[in-house]
Short mmCIF file of C-alpha atoms in Angstrom, two decimals:
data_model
loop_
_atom_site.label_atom_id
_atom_site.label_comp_id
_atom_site.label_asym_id
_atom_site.label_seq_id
_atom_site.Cartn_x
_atom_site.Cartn_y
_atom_site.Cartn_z
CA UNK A 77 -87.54 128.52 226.54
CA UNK A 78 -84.93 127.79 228.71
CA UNK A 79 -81.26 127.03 227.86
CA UNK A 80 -78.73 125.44 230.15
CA UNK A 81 -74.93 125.23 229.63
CA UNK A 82 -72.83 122.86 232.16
CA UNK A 83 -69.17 123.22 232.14
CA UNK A 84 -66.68 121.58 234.59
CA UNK A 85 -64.41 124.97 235.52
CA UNK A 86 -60.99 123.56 236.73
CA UNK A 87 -60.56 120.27 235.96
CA UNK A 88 -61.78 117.00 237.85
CA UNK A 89 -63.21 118.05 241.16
CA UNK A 90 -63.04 121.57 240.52
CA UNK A 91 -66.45 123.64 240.73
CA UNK A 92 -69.07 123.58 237.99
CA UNK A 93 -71.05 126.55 236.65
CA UNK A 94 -74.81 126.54 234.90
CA UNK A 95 -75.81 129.06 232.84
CA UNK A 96 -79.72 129.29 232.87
CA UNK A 97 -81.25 132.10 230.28
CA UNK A 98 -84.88 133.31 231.38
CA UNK A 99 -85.40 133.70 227.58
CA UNK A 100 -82.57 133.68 225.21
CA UNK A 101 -84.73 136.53 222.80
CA UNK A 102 -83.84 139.93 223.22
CA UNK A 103 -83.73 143.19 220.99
CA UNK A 104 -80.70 145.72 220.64
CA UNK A 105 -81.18 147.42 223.64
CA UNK A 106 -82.86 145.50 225.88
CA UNK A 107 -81.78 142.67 228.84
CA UNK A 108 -81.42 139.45 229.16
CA UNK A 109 -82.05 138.04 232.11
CA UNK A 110 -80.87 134.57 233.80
CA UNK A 111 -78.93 132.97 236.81
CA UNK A 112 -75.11 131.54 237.03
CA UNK A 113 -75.22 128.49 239.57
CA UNK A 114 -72.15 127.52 240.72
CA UNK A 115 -71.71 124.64 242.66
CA UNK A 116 -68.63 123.33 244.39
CA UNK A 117 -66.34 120.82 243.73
CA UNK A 118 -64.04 117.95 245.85
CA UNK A 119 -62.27 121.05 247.75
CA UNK A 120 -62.71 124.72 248.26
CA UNK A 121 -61.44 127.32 245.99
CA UNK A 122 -61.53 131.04 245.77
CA UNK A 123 -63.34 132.43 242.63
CA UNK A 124 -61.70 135.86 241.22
CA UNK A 125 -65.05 137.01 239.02
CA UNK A 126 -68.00 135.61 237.03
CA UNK A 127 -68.54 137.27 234.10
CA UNK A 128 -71.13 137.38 230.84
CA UNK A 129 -69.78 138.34 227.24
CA UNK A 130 -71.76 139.15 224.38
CA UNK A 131 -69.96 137.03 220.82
CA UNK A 132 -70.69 137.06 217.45
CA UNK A 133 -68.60 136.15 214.41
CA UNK A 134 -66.92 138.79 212.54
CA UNK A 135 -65.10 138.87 209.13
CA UNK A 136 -61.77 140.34 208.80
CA UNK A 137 -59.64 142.13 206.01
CA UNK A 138 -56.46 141.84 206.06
CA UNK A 139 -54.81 142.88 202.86
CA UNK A 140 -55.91 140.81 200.18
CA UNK A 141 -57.08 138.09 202.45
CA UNK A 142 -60.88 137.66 204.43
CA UNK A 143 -61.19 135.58 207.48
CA UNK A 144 -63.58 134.93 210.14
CA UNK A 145 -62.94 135.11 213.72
CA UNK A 146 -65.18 135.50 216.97
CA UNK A 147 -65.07 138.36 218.56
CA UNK A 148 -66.68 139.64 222.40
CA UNK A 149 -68.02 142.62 222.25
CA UNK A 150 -69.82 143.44 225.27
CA UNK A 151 -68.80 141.79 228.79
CA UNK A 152 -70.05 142.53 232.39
CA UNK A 153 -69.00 141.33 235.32
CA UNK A 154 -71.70 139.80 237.72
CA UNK A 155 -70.06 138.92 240.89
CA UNK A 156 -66.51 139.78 242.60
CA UNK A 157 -64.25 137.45 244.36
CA UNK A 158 -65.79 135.18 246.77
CA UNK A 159 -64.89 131.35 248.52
CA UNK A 160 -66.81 128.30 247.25
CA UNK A 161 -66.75 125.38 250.13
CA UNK A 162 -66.73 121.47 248.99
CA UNK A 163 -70.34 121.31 247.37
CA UNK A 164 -71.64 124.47 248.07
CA UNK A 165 -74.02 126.31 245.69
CA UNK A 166 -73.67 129.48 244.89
CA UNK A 167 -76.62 131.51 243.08
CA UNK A 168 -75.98 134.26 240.56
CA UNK A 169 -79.04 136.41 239.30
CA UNK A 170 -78.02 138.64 236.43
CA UNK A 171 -79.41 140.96 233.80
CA UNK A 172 -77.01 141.91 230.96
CA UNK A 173 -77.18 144.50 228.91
CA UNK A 174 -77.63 144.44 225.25
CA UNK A 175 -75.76 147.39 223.47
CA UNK A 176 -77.94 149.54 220.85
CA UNK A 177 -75.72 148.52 217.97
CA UNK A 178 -75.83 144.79 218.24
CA UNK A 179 -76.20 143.01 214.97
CA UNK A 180 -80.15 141.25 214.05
CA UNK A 181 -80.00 137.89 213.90
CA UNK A 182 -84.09 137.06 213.62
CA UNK A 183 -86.27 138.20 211.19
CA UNK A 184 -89.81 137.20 211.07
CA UNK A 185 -89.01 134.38 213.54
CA UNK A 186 -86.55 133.20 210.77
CA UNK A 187 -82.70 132.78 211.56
CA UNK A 188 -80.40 135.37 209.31
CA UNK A 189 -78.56 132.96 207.22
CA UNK A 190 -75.07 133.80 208.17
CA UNK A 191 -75.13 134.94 211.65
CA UNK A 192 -74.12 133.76 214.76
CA UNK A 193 -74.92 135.43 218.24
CA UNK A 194 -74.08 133.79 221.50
CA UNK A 195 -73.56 134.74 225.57
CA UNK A 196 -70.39 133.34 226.85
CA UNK A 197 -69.88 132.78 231.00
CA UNK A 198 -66.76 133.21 232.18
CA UNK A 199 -65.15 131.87 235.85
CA UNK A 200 -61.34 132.61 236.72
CA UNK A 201 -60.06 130.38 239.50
CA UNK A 202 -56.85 130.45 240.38
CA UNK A 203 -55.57 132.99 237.85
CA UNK A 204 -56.90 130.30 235.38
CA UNK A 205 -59.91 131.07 233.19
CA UNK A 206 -62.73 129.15 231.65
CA UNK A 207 -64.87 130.16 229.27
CA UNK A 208 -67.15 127.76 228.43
CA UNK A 209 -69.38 127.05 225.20
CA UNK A 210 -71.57 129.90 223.76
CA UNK A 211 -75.73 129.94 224.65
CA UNK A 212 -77.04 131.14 221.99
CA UNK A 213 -78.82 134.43 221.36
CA UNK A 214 -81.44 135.21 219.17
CA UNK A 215 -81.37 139.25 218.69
CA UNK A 216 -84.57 140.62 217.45
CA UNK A 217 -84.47 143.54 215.21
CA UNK A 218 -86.23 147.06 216.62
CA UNK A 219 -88.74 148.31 215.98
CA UNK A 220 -87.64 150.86 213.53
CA UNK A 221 -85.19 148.43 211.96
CA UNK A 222 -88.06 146.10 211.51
CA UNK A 223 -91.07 148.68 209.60
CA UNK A 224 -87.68 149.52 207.10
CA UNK A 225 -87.19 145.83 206.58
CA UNK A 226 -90.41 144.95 206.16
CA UNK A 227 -90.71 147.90 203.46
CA UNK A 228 -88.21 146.75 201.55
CA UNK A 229 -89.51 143.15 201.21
CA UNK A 230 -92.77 144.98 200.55
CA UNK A 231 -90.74 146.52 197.26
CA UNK A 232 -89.98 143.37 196.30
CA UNK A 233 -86.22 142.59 197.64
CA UNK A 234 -85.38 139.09 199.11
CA UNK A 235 -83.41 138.25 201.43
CA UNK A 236 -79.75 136.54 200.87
CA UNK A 237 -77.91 136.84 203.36
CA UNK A 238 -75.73 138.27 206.22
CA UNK A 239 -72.74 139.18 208.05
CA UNK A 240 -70.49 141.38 209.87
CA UNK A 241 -67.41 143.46 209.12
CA UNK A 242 -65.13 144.57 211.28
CA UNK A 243 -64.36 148.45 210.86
CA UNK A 244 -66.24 151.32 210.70
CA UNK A 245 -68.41 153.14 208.43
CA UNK A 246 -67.24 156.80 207.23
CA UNK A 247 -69.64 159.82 208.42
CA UNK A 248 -71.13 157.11 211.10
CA UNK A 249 -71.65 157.20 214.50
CA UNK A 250 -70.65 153.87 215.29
CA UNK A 251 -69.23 152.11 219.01
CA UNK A 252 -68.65 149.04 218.32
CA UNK A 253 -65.66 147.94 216.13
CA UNK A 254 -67.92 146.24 213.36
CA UNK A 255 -70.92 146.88 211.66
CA UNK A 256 -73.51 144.68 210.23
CA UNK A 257 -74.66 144.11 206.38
CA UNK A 258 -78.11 142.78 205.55
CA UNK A 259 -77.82 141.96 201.73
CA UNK A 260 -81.22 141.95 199.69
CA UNK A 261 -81.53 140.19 196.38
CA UNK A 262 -82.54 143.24 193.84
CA UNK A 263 -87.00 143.84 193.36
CA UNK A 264 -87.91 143.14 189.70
CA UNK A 265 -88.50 147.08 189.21
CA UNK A 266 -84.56 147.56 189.74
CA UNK A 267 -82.97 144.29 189.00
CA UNK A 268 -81.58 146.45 185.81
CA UNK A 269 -79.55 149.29 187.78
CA UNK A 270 -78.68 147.08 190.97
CA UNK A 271 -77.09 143.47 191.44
CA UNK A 272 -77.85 144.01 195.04
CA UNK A 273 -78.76 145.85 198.42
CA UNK A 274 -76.89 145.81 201.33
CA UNK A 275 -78.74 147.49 204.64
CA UNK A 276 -76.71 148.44 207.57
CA UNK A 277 -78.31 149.96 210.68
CA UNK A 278 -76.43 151.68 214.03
CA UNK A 279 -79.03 152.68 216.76
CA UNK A 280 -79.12 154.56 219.89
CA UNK A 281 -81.39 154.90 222.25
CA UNK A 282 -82.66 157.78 220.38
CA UNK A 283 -82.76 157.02 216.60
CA UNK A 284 -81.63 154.78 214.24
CA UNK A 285 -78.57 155.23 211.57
CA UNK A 286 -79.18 153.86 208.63
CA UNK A 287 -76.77 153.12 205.45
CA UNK A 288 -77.81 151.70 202.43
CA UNK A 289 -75.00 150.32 199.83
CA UNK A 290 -76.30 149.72 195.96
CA UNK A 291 -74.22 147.36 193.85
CA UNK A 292 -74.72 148.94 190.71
CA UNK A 293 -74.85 146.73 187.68
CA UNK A 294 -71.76 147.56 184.94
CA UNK A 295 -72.80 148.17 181.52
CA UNK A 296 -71.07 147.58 178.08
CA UNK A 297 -68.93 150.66 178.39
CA UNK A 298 -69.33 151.22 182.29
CA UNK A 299 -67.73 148.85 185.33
CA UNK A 300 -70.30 148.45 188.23
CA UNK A 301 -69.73 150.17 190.99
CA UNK A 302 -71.39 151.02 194.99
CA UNK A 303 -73.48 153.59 195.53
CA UNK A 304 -74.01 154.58 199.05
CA UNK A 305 -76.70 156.39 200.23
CA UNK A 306 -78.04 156.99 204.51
CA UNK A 307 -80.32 158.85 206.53
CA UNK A 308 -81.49 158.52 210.10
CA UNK A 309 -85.20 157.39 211.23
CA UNK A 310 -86.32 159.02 214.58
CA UNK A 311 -87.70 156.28 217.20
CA UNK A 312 -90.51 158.68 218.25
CA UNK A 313 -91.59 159.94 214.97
CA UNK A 314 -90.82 156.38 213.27
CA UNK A 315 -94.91 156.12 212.56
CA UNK A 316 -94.85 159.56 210.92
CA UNK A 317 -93.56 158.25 207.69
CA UNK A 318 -94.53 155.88 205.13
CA UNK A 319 -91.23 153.97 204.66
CA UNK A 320 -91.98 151.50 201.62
CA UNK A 321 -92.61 155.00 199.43
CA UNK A 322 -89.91 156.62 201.27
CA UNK A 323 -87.07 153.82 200.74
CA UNK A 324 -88.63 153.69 196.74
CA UNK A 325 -88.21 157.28 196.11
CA UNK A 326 -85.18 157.29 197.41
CA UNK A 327 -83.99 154.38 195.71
CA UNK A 328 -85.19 155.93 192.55
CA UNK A 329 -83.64 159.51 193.35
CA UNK A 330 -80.32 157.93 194.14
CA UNK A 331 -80.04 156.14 190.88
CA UNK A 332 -81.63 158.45 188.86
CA UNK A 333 -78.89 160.73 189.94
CA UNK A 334 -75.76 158.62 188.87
CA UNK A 335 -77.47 158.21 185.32
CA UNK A 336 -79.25 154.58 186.05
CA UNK A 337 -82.83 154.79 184.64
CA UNK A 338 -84.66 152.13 184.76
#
């Protein structure tokens, strides 16, 4: 599926860029691939750069307050300076690079309610910049993410919805300046102890991070309060391990051991 974006850069007569994705799916990790055609305008002009970012939408804390604000997080430049005649073409493979840690936004062939992924182009002529209107990007989780998601829908937990923070996790190696939560409505077996699950994963090339956040459920005498528990899945050995009992015993262990039997 092909997606085409067609923005005027600099005004009336000024040169206009199409951004053509080869396929706008991709995985943390992975490339996406595509051409940039530029084509001139009325008169010539000298282009600075043509560049890609990466954009998703990221919530914000700021003291008592929350807001939402898009944020690039990963840009590369695919061409240098170079002269554009009166209606001349100019033809820009590329192949961007996806970094390890960027959030899912596809699960199942289902959109994440809540997320937003997109690939921004870029032209500077003139010392003046536009940006253009996101393509969008759907980001397909790994393959590691995706056997742990699937086990916990096997338990029983449904989906509700997601987003991403900005900041970073304690104890976590983390790049990027945000992280991204996967909430999960409680399985039956645990609705008691939990009000809900929140999954978070940061991968490498290597192995994956993950960090799961239980929003315990306050009793009478007790306020409710998060529980945090991770542990990192290995890429090679990811088909070692049978991760819907692993994830359940774990579950159980971690809130058996804060005094929530259920």
């Amino acid at each position: 599926m092909v997606f085409k974006r067609l923005m005027q850069a600099m005004g009336v007569g000024g040169p206009a860029v199409e951004t053509v994705l080869a396929n706008p799916n991709c995985r943390p990790g992975g490339q996406l691939e595509g051409r940039i055609q530029v084509a001139g305008g009325d008169h010539p002009v000298d282009i600075s750069y043509v560049s890609l970012g990466l954009q998703t939408r990221v919530e914000v804390e700021s003291g008592d307050n929350e807001y939402q604000t898009n944020q690039e997080f990963h840009r590369q430049h695919v061409t240098g300076a170079f002269h554009l005649a009166p209606g001349q073409r100019y033809d820009i493979p590329f192949r961007f690079d996806v970094p390890w840690e960027t959030p899912v936004t596809v699960l199942y062939g289902q959109h994440l309610h809540g997320m937003t992924m997109g690939l921004r182009t870029e032209l500077e002529v003139a010392r003046a910049v536009d940006s253009g209107d996101l393509d969008p990007v759907s980001v397909h989780p790994l393959p590691a993410q995706e056997r742990l998601l699937d086990a916990l829908l096997r338990l029983g937990f449904r989906f509700a919805t997601a987003d991403v923070e900005r900041g970073h996790i304690y104890g976590v190696r983390q790049t990027l300046p945000f992280y991204q939560e996967i909430e999960f409505h409680p399985a039956p077996q645990y609705a008691r102890a939990i009000k809900q699950l929140e999954v978070t994963f940061i991968a490498d090339p290597y192995q994956t991070q993950v960090v799961l956040e239980l929003d315990k459920r306050g009793g009478l005498l007790t306020e409710g309060r998060d529980a945090f528990g991770r542990f990192t899945v290995d890429h090679a050995t990811l088909d070692h391990t049978d991760w819907t009992a692993q994830l359940d015993a774990w579950l159980r262990q971690s809130l058996h051991s804060r005094g929530l039997f259920f």
